[in-house]
Short mmCIF file of N, CA, C and O in Angstrom, two decimals:
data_model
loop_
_atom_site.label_atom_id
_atom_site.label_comp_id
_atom_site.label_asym_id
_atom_site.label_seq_id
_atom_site.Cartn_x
_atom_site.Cartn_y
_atom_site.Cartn_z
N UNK A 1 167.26 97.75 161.00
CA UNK A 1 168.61 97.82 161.48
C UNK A 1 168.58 98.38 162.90
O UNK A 1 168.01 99.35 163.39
N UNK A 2 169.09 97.80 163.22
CA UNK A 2 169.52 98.14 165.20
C UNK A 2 169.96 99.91 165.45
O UNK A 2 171.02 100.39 165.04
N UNK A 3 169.07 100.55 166.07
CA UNK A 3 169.71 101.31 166.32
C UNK A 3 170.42 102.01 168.04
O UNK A 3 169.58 102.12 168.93
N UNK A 4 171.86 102.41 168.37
CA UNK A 4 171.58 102.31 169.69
C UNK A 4 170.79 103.80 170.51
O UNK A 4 170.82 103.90 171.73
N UNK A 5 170.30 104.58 169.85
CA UNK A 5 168.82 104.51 170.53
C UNK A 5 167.74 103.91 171.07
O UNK A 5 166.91 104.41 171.83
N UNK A 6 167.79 102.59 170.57
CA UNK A 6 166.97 101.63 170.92
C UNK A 6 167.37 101.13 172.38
O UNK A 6 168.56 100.90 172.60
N UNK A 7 166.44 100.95 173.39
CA UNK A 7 167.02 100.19 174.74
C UNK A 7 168.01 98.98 174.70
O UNK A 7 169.04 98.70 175.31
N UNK A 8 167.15 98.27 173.58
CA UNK A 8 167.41 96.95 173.56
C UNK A 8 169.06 96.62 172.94
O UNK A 8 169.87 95.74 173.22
N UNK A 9 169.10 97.54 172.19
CA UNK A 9 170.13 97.52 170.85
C UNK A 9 171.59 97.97 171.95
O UNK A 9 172.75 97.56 171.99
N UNK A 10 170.99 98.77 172.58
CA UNK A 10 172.48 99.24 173.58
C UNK A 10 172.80 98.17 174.59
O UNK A 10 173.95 97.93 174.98
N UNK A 11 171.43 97.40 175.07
CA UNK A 11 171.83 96.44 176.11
C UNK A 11 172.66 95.35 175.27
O UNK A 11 173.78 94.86 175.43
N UNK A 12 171.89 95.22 174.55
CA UNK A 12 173.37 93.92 173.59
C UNK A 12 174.50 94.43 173.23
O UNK A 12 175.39 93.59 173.09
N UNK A 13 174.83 95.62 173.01
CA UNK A 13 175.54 96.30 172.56
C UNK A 13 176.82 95.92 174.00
O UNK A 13 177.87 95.29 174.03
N UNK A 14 176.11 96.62 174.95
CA UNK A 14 176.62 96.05 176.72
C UNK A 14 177.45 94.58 177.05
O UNK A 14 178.54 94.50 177.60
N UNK A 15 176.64 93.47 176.55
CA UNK A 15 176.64 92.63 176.71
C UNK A 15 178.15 92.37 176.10
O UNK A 15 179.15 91.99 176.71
N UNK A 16 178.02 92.72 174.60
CA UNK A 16 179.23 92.38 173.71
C UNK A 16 180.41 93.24 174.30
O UNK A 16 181.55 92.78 174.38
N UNK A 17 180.21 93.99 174.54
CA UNK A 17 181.41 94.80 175.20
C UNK A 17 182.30 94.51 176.75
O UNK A 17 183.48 94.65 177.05
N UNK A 18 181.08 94.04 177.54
CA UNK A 18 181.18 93.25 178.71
C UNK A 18 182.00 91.95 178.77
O UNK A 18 182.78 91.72 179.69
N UNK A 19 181.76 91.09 177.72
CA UNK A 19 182.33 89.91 177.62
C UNK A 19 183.87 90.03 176.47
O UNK A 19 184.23 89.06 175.80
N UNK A 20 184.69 91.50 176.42
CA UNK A 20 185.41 91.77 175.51
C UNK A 20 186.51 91.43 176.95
O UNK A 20 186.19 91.72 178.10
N UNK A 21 187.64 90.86 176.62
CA UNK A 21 189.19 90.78 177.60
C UNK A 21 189.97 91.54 176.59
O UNK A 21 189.96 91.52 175.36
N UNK A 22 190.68 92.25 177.52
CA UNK A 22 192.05 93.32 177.05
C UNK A 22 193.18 92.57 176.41
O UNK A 22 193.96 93.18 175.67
N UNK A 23 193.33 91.10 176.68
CA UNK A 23 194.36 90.35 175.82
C UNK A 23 193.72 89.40 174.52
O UNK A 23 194.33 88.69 173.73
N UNK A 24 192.54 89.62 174.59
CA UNK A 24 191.82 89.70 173.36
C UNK A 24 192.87 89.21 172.18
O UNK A 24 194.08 89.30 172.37
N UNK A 25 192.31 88.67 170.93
CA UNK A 25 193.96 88.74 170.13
C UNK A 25 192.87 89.12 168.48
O UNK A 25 191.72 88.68 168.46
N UNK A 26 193.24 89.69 167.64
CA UNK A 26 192.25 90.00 166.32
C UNK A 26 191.75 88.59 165.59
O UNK A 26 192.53 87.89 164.96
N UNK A 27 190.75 88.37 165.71
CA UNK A 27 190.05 87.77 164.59
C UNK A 27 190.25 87.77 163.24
O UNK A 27 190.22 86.79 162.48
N UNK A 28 190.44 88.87 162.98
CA UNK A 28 191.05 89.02 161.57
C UNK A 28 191.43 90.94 161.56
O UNK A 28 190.78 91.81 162.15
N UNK A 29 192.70 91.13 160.69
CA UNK A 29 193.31 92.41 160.97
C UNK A 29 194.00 92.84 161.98
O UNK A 29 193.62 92.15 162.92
N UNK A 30 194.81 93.58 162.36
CA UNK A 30 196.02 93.44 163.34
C UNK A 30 195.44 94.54 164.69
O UNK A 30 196.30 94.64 165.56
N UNK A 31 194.44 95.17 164.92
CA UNK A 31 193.71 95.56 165.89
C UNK A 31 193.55 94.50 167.74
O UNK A 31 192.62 93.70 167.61
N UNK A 32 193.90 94.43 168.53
CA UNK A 32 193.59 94.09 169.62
C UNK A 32 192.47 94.75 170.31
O UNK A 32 192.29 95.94 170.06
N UNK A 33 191.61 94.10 171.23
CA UNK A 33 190.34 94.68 171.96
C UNK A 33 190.78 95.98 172.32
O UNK A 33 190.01 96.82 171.85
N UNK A 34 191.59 96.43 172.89
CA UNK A 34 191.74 97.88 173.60
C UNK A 34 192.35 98.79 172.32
O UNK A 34 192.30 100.00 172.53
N UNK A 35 192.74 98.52 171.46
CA UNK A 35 192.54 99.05 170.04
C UNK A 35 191.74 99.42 169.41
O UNK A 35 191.63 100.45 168.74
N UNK A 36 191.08 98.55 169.59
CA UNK A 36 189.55 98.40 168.57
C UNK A 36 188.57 99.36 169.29
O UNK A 36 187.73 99.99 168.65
N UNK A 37 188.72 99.48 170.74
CA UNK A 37 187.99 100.09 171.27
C UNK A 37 188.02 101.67 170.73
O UNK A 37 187.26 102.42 170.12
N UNK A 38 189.56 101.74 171.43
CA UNK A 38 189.62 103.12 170.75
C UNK A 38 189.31 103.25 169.24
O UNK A 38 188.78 104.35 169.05
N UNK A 39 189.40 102.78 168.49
CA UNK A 39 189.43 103.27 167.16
C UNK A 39 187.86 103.28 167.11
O UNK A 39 187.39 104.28 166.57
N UNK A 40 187.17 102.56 167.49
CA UNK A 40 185.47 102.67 167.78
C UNK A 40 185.18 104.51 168.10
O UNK A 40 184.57 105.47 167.64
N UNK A 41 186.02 104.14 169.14
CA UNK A 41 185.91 105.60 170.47
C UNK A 41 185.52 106.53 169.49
O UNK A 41 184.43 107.05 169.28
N UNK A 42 187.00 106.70 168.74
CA UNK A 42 187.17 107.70 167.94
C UNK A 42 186.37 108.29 166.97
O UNK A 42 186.17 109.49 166.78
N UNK A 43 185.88 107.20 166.31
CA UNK A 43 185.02 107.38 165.29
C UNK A 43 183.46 107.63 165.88
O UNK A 43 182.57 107.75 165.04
N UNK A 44 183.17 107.71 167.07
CA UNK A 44 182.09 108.38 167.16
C UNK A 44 181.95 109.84 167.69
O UNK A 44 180.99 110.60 167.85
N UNK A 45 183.63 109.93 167.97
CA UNK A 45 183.80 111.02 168.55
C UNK A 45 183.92 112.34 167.33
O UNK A 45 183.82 113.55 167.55
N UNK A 46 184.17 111.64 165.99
CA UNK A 46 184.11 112.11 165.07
C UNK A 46 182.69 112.54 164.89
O UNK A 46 182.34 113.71 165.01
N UNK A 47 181.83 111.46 164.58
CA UNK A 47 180.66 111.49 163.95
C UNK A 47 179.37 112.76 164.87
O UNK A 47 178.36 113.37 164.52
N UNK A 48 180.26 112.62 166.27
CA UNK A 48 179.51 113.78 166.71
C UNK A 48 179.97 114.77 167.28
O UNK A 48 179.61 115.27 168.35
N UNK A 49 181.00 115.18 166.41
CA UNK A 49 181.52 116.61 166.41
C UNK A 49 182.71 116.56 166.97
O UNK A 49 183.74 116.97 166.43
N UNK A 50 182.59 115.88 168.46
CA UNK A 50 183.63 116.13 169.41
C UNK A 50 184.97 116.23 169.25
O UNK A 50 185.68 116.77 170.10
N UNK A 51 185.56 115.61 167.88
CA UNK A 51 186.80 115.12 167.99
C UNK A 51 186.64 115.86 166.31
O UNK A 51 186.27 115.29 165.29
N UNK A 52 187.08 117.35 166.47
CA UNK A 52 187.29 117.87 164.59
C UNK A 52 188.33 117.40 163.95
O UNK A 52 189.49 117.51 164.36
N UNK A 53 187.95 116.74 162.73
CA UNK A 53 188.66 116.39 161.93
C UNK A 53 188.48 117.44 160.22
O UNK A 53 187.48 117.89 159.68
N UNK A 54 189.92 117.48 159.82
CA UNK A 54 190.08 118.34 158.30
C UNK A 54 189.43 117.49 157.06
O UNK A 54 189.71 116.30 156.99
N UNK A 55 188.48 118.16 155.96
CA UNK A 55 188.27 116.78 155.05
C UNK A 55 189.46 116.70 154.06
O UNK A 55 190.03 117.62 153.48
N UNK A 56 189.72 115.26 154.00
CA UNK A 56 190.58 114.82 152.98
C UNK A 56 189.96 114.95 151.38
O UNK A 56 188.89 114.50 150.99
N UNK A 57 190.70 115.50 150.79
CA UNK A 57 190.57 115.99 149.15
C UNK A 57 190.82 114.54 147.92
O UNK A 57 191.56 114.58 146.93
N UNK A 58 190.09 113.54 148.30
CA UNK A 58 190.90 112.73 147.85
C UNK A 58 189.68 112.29 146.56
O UNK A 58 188.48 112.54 146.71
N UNK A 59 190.20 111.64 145.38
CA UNK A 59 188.72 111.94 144.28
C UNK A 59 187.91 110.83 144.38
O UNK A 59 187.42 110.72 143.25
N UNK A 60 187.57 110.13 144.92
CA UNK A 60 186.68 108.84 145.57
C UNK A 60 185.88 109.48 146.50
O UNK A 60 185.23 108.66 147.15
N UNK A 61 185.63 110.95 146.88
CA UNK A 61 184.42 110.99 147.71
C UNK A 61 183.82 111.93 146.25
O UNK A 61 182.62 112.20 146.33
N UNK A 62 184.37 112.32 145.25
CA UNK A 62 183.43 112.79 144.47
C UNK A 62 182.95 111.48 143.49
O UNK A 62 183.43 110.38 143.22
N UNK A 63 181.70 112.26 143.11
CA UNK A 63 180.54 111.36 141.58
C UNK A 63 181.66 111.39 140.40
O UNK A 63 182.51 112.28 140.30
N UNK A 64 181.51 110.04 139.36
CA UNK A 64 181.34 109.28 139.69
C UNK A 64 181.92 107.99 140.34
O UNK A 64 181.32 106.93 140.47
N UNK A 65 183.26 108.29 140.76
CA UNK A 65 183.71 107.15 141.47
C UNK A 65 183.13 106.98 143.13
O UNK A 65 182.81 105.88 143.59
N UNK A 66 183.04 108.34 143.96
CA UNK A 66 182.11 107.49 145.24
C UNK A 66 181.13 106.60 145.18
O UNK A 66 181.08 105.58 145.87
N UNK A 67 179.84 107.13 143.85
CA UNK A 67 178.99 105.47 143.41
C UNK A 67 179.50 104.33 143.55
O UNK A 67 179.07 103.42 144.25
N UNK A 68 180.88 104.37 142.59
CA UNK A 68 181.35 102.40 142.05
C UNK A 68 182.00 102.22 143.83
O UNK A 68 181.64 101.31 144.57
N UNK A 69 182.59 102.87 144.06
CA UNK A 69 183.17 102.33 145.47
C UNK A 69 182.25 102.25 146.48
O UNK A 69 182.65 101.67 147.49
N UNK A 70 181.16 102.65 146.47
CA UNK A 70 180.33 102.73 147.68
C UNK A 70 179.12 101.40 146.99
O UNK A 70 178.55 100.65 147.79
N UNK A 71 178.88 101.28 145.58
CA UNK A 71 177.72 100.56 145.44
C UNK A 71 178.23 99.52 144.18
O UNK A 71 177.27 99.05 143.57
N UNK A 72 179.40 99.15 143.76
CA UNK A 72 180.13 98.37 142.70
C UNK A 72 181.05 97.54 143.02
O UNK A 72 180.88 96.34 143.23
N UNK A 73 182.22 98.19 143.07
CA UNK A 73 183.48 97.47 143.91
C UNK A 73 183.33 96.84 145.33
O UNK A 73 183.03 97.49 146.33
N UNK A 74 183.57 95.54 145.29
CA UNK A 74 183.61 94.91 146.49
C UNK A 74 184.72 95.47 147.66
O UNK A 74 185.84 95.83 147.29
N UNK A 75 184.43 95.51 148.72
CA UNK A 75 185.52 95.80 149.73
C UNK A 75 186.40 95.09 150.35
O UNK A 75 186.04 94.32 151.24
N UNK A 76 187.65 95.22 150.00
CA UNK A 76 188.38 93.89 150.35
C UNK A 76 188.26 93.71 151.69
O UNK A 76 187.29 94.35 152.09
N UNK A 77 188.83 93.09 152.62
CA UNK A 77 188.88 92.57 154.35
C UNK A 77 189.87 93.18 154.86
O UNK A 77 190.95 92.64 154.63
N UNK A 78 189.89 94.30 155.58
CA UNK A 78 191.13 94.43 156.05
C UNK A 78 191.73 96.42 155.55
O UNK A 78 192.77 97.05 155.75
N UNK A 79 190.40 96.77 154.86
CA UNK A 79 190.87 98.10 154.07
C UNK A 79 189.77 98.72 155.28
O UNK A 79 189.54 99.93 155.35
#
């Protein structure tokens, strides 16, 4: 799996982002390019600290339903 540590993985990574237009329209789901961006943004801004978020208490991150949802139940398009 690609990681963007990898030189290579970020230059494509570049590439795809490079050839993105701001009137862009969704492929599928109601997101536009400068949407999508941010919501990208965000979520790494999460993943590395920058941006603290509270955890949600919700019973799907506990055993055993995080299993069936993470490795059973299909994910619909659009969730």
């Amino acid at each position: 799996m690609p990681s963007l540590w990898q030189p290579e993985a970020r230059a494509r990574l570049r590439t795809r982002l490079a050839a993105l237009r701001p009137d862009a329209g969704p492929l599928w789901g109601k997101m536009n390019a400068p949407q999508m961006l941010a919501h990208v943004n965000d979520a790494l801004r999460m993943a590395t600290g920058e941006l603290p978020v509270a955890p949600v208490k919700l019973l799907v991150r506990y055993w055993p339903l995080k299993q069936l949802m993470v490795y059973v139940v299909p994910m619909p398009k659009g969730i």
